[in-house]
Amino acid sequence: MTKEDFLKLLADDKKIIDKRIEEFFSKQENRLDQAVYYAIDGGKRIRPIVFLETIKMLRGQDFNLIDLDLAISLEMIHAYSLIHDDMPSMDNDDFRRGKETVHKKYGESIALLAGDYLLNTAYENIFKQAINDLNIGKAGYYMAKCAGKNGMIDGQYYDIFKKTSYDLSYVLKVYEKKTAGLFMAALVAAGLSLGKDCDTILKLKTYGKYLGLSFQLQDDLLETETEDELNILNVISKDKAKEYLAKFNQEAKEAVKNFDKNDFHVFLIDYLSTRTN
Ligand code: GRG
């Protein structure tokens, strides 16, 4: 695979995901539907792409519509977390993806409901497929764990209620839960949905953890204002953060190196940690 092949796959996957999301959410009967579509329309679609490309790597065949619907459930969970994270009681952000945040455009009540709507639709979607396939039930269970009390929500709690001074291990723990959680969910859920063995699942989990950590470190490095935010640059220098990023990339590559047809993932690791948005 060349870099051009990789970029084309990324763009093609994104198009397929965008189209399926449009089919799901474009019918708008009221302002809540509009807000939901507004929230989920946009973004890089990295988590569903990771899920779908992992399915392809593990199955040795293209993904199908059931895989696609599991993938977009991950994007729904991601979109919900962004809506709630932007709200005044959390990060209080006015803009995301170059446009007004959902609560700025539609008001807080609708933003809260839009987040709930997306989260519930994600699980509705997963359960619908799990009725016929226990492996999908296992995949859904793992996604819920990563998004839940001991995963993303816990990470968000420790992010919001951080003390004035914190150290590197605190930052990395929060990042593992808050950001890497959904990457681990994408990877492990792909493996579980295909009924893969424990050893494979553990490798996918390790890969997801380091891919997510390096994704977040790059996010921190792209940030211009770090003072009020949890950011690794508040506890170590830029050069040291880049060293950690390189180390996490190495760990990610190590975890994925023994999979056949892993070229997409090897490119992805470097791509995500050099991205500019
Ligand atoms: C449970 C409310 C709640 C929040 C969970 C995920 C999260 C915590 C907060 C979102 C804000 C944030 C900065 C999270 C870190 C992960 C991250 C860099 C998110 C942005 O993801 P991208 O770059 O976004 O994939 P796009 O716009 O491409 O979808």
Tab-separated table of C-alpha atoms and ligand atoms in Angstrom:
chain	number	residue	atom	x	y	z
A	1	MET	CA	0.000	0.000	0.000
A	2	THR	CA	1.285	3.468	-0.871
A	3	LYS	CA	0.519	6.645	1.049
A	4	GLU	CA	-1.839	7.614	-1.817
A	5	ASP	CA	-3.686	4.267	-1.502
A	6	PHE	CA	-4.011	4.880	2.225
A	7	LEU	CA	-5.389	8.404	1.781
A	8	LYS	CA	-7.853	7.170	-0.826
A	9	LEU	CA	-9.094	4.415	1.508
A	10	LEU	CA	-9.508	6.954	4.281
A	11	ALA	CA	-11.531	9.243	2.005
A	12	ASP	CA	-13.611	6.369	0.569
A	13	ASP	CA	-14.454	5.017	4.025
A	14	LYS	CA	-15.427	8.493	5.196
A	15	LYS	CA	-17.770	8.890	2.223
A	16	ILE	CA	-19.498	5.568	2.992
A	17	ILE	CA	-19.863	6.506	6.668
A	18	ASP	CA	-21.172	10.003	5.830
A	19	LYS	CA	-23.760	8.516	3.474
A	20	ARG	CA	-25.026	6.006	6.047
A	21	ILE	CA	-25.206	8.709	8.711
A	22	GLU	CA	-27.182	10.872	6.332
A	23	GLU	CA	-29.615	7.993	5.709
A	24	PHE	CA	-30.068	7.646	9.468
A	25	PHE	CA	-30.481	11.271	10.444
A	26	SER	CA	-31.447	13.390	7.476
A	27	LYS	CA	-35.206	12.992	8.029
A	28	GLN	CA	-35.890	15.972	10.240
A	29	GLU	CA	-39.307	16.399	11.774
A	30	ASN	CA	-38.482	18.930	14.453
A	31	ARG	CA	-35.692	21.056	15.922
A	32	LEU	CA	-34.323	18.146	17.923
A	33	ASP	CA	-33.822	16.084	14.749
A	34	GLN	CA	-32.174	19.105	13.167
A	35	ALA	CA	-29.829	19.532	16.122
A	36	VAL	CA	-28.875	15.845	16.035
A	37	TYR	CA	-28.048	15.998	12.344
A	38	TYR	CA	-26.172	19.263	12.847
A	39	ALA	CA	-24.097	17.595	15.571
A	40	ILE	CA	-23.223	14.449	13.682
A	41	ASP	CA	-22.743	16.050	10.273
A	42	GLY	CA	-18.994	16.692	10.119
A	43	GLY	CA	-15.857	15.400	11.742
A	44	LYS	CA	-13.132	13.126	10.514
A	45	ARG	CA	-14.997	9.840	11.265
A	46	ILE	CA	-11.791	8.334	12.642
A	47	ARG	CA	-13.376	5.914	15.117
A	48	PRO	CA	-15.783	4.276	12.624
A	49	ILE	CA	-12.982	4.137	10.049
A	50	VAL	CA	-10.759	2.344	12.587
A	51	PHE	CA	-13.589	-0.113	13.280
A	52	LEU	CA	-14.248	-0.848	9.592
A	53	GLU	CA	-10.595	-1.196	8.641
A	54	THR	CA	-10.074	-3.538	11.584
A	55	ILE	CA	-12.951	-5.684	10.365
A	56	LYS	CA	-11.287	-5.823	6.937
A	57	MET	CA	-7.903	-6.689	8.445
A	58	LEU	CA	-9.307	-9.481	10.633
A	59	ARG	CA	-11.794	-10.932	8.187
A	60	GLY	CA	-9.700	-10.550	5.056
A	61	GLN	CA	-12.821	-9.313	3.273
A	62	ASP	CA	-14.693	-6.049	2.900
A	63	PHE	CA	-17.102	-4.855	5.601
A	64	ASN	CA	-20.874	-5.269	5.245
A	65	LEU	CA	-23.926	-3.235	6.247
A	66	ILE	CA	-24.063	-4.748	9.758
A	67	ASP	CA	-20.426	-3.701	10.324
A	68	LEU	CA	-21.227	-0.248	8.964
A	69	ASP	CA	-24.112	0.181	11.387
A	70	LEU	CA	-21.898	-0.820	14.324
A	71	ALA	CA	-19.294	1.650	13.090
A	72	ILE	CA	-21.734	4.533	12.967
A	73	SER	CA	-22.927	3.674	16.476
A	74	LEU	CA	-19.408	4.521	17.615
A	75	GLU	CA	-19.664	7.849	15.810
A	76	MET	CA	-22.982	8.523	17.557
A	77	ILE	CA	-21.353	7.939	20.947
A	78	HIS	CA	-18.498	10.252	19.936
A	79	ALA	CA	-20.915	12.962	18.719
A	80	TYR	CA	-22.921	12.780	21.963
A	81	SER	CA	-19.761	13.217	24.030
A	82	LEU	CA	-18.780	16.307	22.049
A	83	ILE	CA	-22.207	17.943	22.449
A	84	HIS	CA	-22.217	17.430	26.208
A	85	ASP	CA	-18.544	18.321	26.591
A	86	ASP	CA	-19.125	21.695	24.875
A	87	MET	CA	-22.003	22.699	27.149
A	88	PRO	CA	-21.681	25.586	29.640
A	89	SER	CA	-21.603	23.239	32.628
A	90	MET	CA	-18.602	21.422	31.159
A	91	ASP	CA	-16.099	23.074	28.753
A	92	ASN	CA	-18.394	25.940	27.748
A	93	ASP	CA	-17.253	26.147	24.140
A	94	ASP	CA	-18.984	28.298	21.518
A	95	PHE	CA	-17.444	26.729	18.426
A	96	ARG	CA	-16.589	23.247	17.192
A	97	ARG	CA	-15.551	22.170	13.707
A	98	GLY	CA	-15.657	25.813	12.616
A	99	LYS	CA	-19.343	26.235	13.437
A	100	GLU	CA	-21.409	27.092	16.512
A	101	THR	CA	-21.690	24.375	19.133
A	102	VAL	CA	-25.080	22.673	19.433
A	103	HIS	CA	-26.168	24.517	22.601
A	104	LYS	CA	-25.149	27.879	21.074
A	105	LYS	CA	-27.258	27.243	17.996
A	106	TYR	CA	-30.205	25.323	19.473
A	107	GLY	CA	-30.142	26.097	23.199
A	108	GLU	CA	-29.149	23.976	26.160
A	109	SER	CA	-32.292	21.850	26.486
A	110	ILE	CA	-32.060	20.693	22.901
A	111	ALA	CA	-28.308	20.117	23.170
A	112	LEU	CA	-28.796	17.922	26.221
A	113	LEU	CA	-31.543	15.958	24.488
A	114	ALA	CA	-29.554	15.694	21.248
A	115	GLY	CA	-26.693	14.072	23.176
A	116	ASP	CA	-29.087	11.663	24.913
A	117	TYR	CA	-30.787	10.926	21.596
A	118	LEU	CA	-27.464	10.012	19.946
A	119	LEU	CA	-26.286	7.844	22.819
A	120	ASN	CA	-29.565	5.951	22.976
A	121	THR	CA	-29.773	5.550	19.205
A	122	ALA	CA	-26.267	4.084	19.246
A	123	TYR	CA	-27.289	1.376	21.723
A	124	GLU	CA	-30.641	0.797	19.987
A	125	ASN	CA	-28.684	0.189	16.810
A	126	ILE	CA	-26.268	-2.226	18.480
A	127	PHE	CA	-29.030	-4.190	20.258
A	128	LYS	CA	-30.911	-4.523	16.979
A	129	GLN	CA	-27.962	-6.400	15.485
A	130	ALA	CA	-27.120	-8.265	18.702
A	131	ILE	CA	-30.505	-10.014	18.750
A	132	ASN	CA	-29.236	-12.254	15.974
A	133	ASP	CA	-25.583	-12.490	16.888
A	134	LEU	CA	-24.135	-12.962	20.368
A	135	ASN	CA	-20.705	-11.788	19.192
A	136	ILE	CA	-22.238	-8.427	18.352
A	137	GLY	CA	-23.737	-8.410	21.842
A	138	LYS	CA	-20.217	-8.866	23.229
A	139	ALA	CA	-18.932	-6.067	21.000
A	140	GLY	CA	-21.727	-3.778	22.219
A	141	TYR	CA	-21.003	-4.645	25.834
A	142	TYR	CA	-17.367	-3.640	25.378
A	143	MET	CA	-18.314	-0.379	23.639
A	144	ALA	CA	-20.644	0.458	26.535
A	145	LYS	CA	-17.864	-0.280	29.049
A	146	CYS	CA	-15.425	2.030	27.251
A	147	ALA	CA	-17.999	4.824	27.016
A	148	GLY	CA	-19.327	4.332	30.537
A	149	LYS	CA	-18.605	4.815	34.216
A	150	ASN	CA	-15.117	3.299	34.174
A	151	GLY	CA	-14.241	4.684	30.743
A	152	MET	CA	-14.975	7.950	28.973
A	153	ILE	CA	-17.301	9.290	31.673
A	154	ASP	CA	-14.716	8.653	34.391
A	155	GLY	CA	-12.065	10.358	32.233
A	156	GLN	CA	-14.338	13.349	31.752
A	157	TYR	CA	-14.996	13.514	35.501
A	158	TYR	CA	-11.284	13.621	36.335
A	159	ASP	CA	-10.706	16.130	33.544
A	160	ILE	CA	-13.379	18.527	34.806
A	161	PHE	CA	-12.592	18.099	38.497
A	162	LYS	CA	-8.801	18.201	38.215
A	163	LYS	CA	-6.869	19.927	40.973
A	164	THR	CA	-4.841	23.054	40.201
A	165	SER	CA	-1.717	20.961	40.093
A	166	TYR	CA	-1.505	17.501	38.553
A	167	ASP	CA	1.258	15.283	37.199
A	168	LEU	CA	2.005	13.259	34.079
A	169	SER	CA	0.495	10.027	35.359
A	170	TYR	CA	-2.783	11.858	36.108
A	171	VAL	CA	-2.872	13.278	32.568
A	172	LEU	CA	-2.168	9.913	30.952
A	173	LYS	CA	-4.782	8.137	33.078
A	174	VAL	CA	-7.436	10.681	32.059
A	175	TYR	CA	-6.420	10.414	28.393
A	176	GLU	CA	-6.553	6.635	28.432
A	177	LYS	CA	-10.149	6.756	29.632
A	178	LYS	CA	-11.430	9.892	27.938
A	179	THR	CA	-9.877	9.583	24.494
A	180	ALA	CA	-8.281	6.151	24.088
A	181	GLY	CA	-11.496	4.544	25.407
A	182	LEU	CA	-13.355	4.955	22.116
A	183	PHE	CA	-10.315	3.818	20.104
A	184	MET	CA	-10.092	0.665	22.230
A	185	ALA	CA	-13.853	0.261	21.777
A	186	ALA	CA	-13.490	0.450	17.978
A	187	LEU	CA	-10.673	-2.099	17.866
A	188	VAL	CA	-11.853	-4.582	20.448
A	189	ALA	CA	-15.475	-4.438	19.276
A	190	ALA	CA	-14.328	-5.293	15.742
A	191	GLY	CA	-12.477	-8.321	17.114
A	192	LEU	CA	-15.337	-9.422	19.380
A	193	SER	CA	-17.949	-9.039	16.650
A	194	LEU	CA	-15.937	-11.524	14.583
A	195	GLY	CA	-15.529	-13.931	17.520
A	196	LYS	CA	-11.737	-13.550	17.702
A	197	ASP	CA	-9.644	-15.245	20.432
A	198	CYS	CA	-8.355	-13.656	23.646
A	199	ASP	CA	-4.822	-13.101	22.420
A	200	THR	CA	-6.074	-11.194	19.369
A	201	ILE	CA	-8.442	-9.119	21.503
A	202	LEU	CA	-5.620	-8.177	23.894
A	203	LYS	CA	-3.404	-7.050	21.022
A	204	LEU	CA	-6.246	-4.949	19.610
A	205	LYS	CA	-6.833	-3.416	23.024
A	206	THR	CA	-3.159	-2.478	23.396
A	207	TYR	CA	-3.101	-1.061	19.880
A	208	GLY	CA	-6.254	0.998	20.638
A	209	LYS	CA	-4.824	2.302	23.881
A	210	TYR	CA	-1.629	3.616	22.270
A	211	LEU	CA	-3.354	4.856	19.117
A	212	GLY	CA	-5.764	6.827	21.308
A	213	LEU	CA	-3.017	8.202	23.536
A	214	SER	CA	-0.953	9.379	20.601
A	215	PHE	CA	-4.099	10.887	19.010
A	216	GLN	CA	-4.707	12.898	22.186
A	217	LEU	CA	-1.082	13.981	22.497
A	218	GLN	CA	-1.189	15.324	18.953
A	219	ASP	CA	-4.409	17.126	19.916
A	220	ASP	CA	-2.562	18.705	22.850
A	221	LEU	CA	0.334	19.710	20.625
A	222	LEU	CA	-2.094	21.413	18.211
A	223	GLU	CA	-3.773	23.342	21.030
A	224	THR	CA	-2.894	27.049	21.251
A	225	GLU	CA	-4.409	27.768	24.682
A	226	THR	CA	-3.425	25.221	27.334
A	227	GLU	CA	-3.697	27.132	30.600
A	228	ASP	CA	-7.232	26.270	31.732
A	229	GLU	CA	-7.344	22.890	30.011
A	230	LEU	CA	-5.920	19.544	30.963
A	231	ASN	CA	-2.963	19.376	28.587
A	232	ILE	CA	0.242	17.375	28.695
A	233	LEU	CA	2.141	20.579	27.898
A	234	ASN	CA	1.212	21.837	31.375
A	235	VAL	CA	3.313	19.066	32.935
A	236	ILE	CA	6.114	18.369	30.430
A	237	SER	CA	7.886	20.282	27.656
A	238	LYS	CA	6.879	20.145	23.981
A	239	ASP	CA	9.994	18.095	23.127
A	240	LYS	CA	9.242	15.589	25.883
A	241	ALA	CA	5.605	15.342	24.709
A	242	LYS	CA	6.846	14.569	21.187
A	243	GLU	CA	9.065	11.834	22.653
A	244	TYR	CA	6.025	10.308	24.382
A	245	LEU	CA	4.067	10.520	21.152
A	246	ALA	CA	6.825	8.658	19.275
A	247	LYS	CA	6.954	6.057	22.050
A	248	PHE	CA	3.165	5.512	21.913
A	249	ASN	CA	3.318	5.172	18.129
A	250	GLN	CA	6.008	2.541	18.532
A	251	GLU	CA	3.871	0.623	21.052
A	252	ALA	CA	0.889	0.833	18.688
A	253	LYS	CA	2.958	-0.518	15.784
A	254	GLU	CA	4.341	-3.287	17.973
A	255	ALA	CA	0.817	-4.399	18.924
A	256	VAL	CA	-0.401	-4.499	15.323
A	257	LYS	CA	2.751	-5.835	13.659
A	258	ASN	CA	1.790	-9.519	13.619
A	259	PHE	CA	-1.555	-9.052	11.914
A	260	ASP	CA	-1.724	-9.884	8.218
A	261	LYS	CA	-2.872	-7.069	5.954
A	262	ASN	CA	-2.087	-4.427	8.591
A	263	ASP	CA	-0.757	-1.794	6.145
A	264	PHE	CA	-3.699	0.585	6.627
A	265	HIS	CA	-3.147	0.610	10.375
A	266	VAL	CA	0.600	1.165	10.108
A	267	PHE	CA	-0.056	4.216	7.918
A	268	LEU	CA	-2.860	5.361	10.233
A	269	ILE	CA	-0.604	5.482	13.298
A	270	ASP	CA	1.753	7.975	11.633
A	271	TYR	CA	-1.069	9.844	9.899
A	272	LEU	CA	-3.011	10.554	13.094
A	273	SER	CA	0.016	11.760	14.983
A	274	THR	CA	1.038	14.212	12.273
A	275	ARG	CA	-2.456	15.511	11.519
A	276	THR	CA	-3.102	19.241	11.634
A	277	ASN	CA	-6.762	19.228	12.704
B	1	GRG	C1	-18.897	11.893	28.529
B	1	GRG	C2	-19.617	14.297	28.157
B	1	GRG	C3	-18.597	13.232	28.038
B	1	GRG	C4	-17.410	13.536	27.499
B	1	GRG	C5	-16.372	12.573	27.298
B	1	GRG	C6	-14.704	12.685	24.591
B	1	GRG	C7	-14.886	13.665	25.681
B	1	GRG	C8	-15.046	13.193	27.043
B	1	GRG	C9	-14.902	14.967	25.462
B	1	GRG	C10	-14.805	15.558	24.132
B	1	GRG	C11	-13.775	16.631	24.048
B	1	GRG	C12	-12.390	16.191	23.791
B	1	GRG	C13	-11.401	17.266	23.490
B	1	GRG	C14	-12.047	14.930	23.824
B	1	GRG	C15	-10.727	14.415	23.553
B	1	GRG	C16	-10.785	13.573	22.367
B	1	GRG	C17	-10.801	14.382	21.139
B	1	GRG	C18	-9.531	14.936	20.655
B	1	GRG	C19	-11.956	14.585	20.516
B	1	GRG	C20	-12.088	15.176	19.181
B	1	GRG	O1	-12.108	14.078	18.298
B	1	GRG	P1	-11.909	14.222	16.750
B	1	GRG	O2	-10.685	15.031	16.465
B	1	GRG	O3	-13.192	15.088	16.371
B	1	GRG	O4	-11.995	12.888	16.136
B	1	GRG	P2	-13.982	15.194	14.987
B	1	GRG	O5	-14.468	16.617	14.953
B	1	GRG	O6	-13.033	14.893	13.856
B	1	GRG	O7	-15.098	14.226	15.081
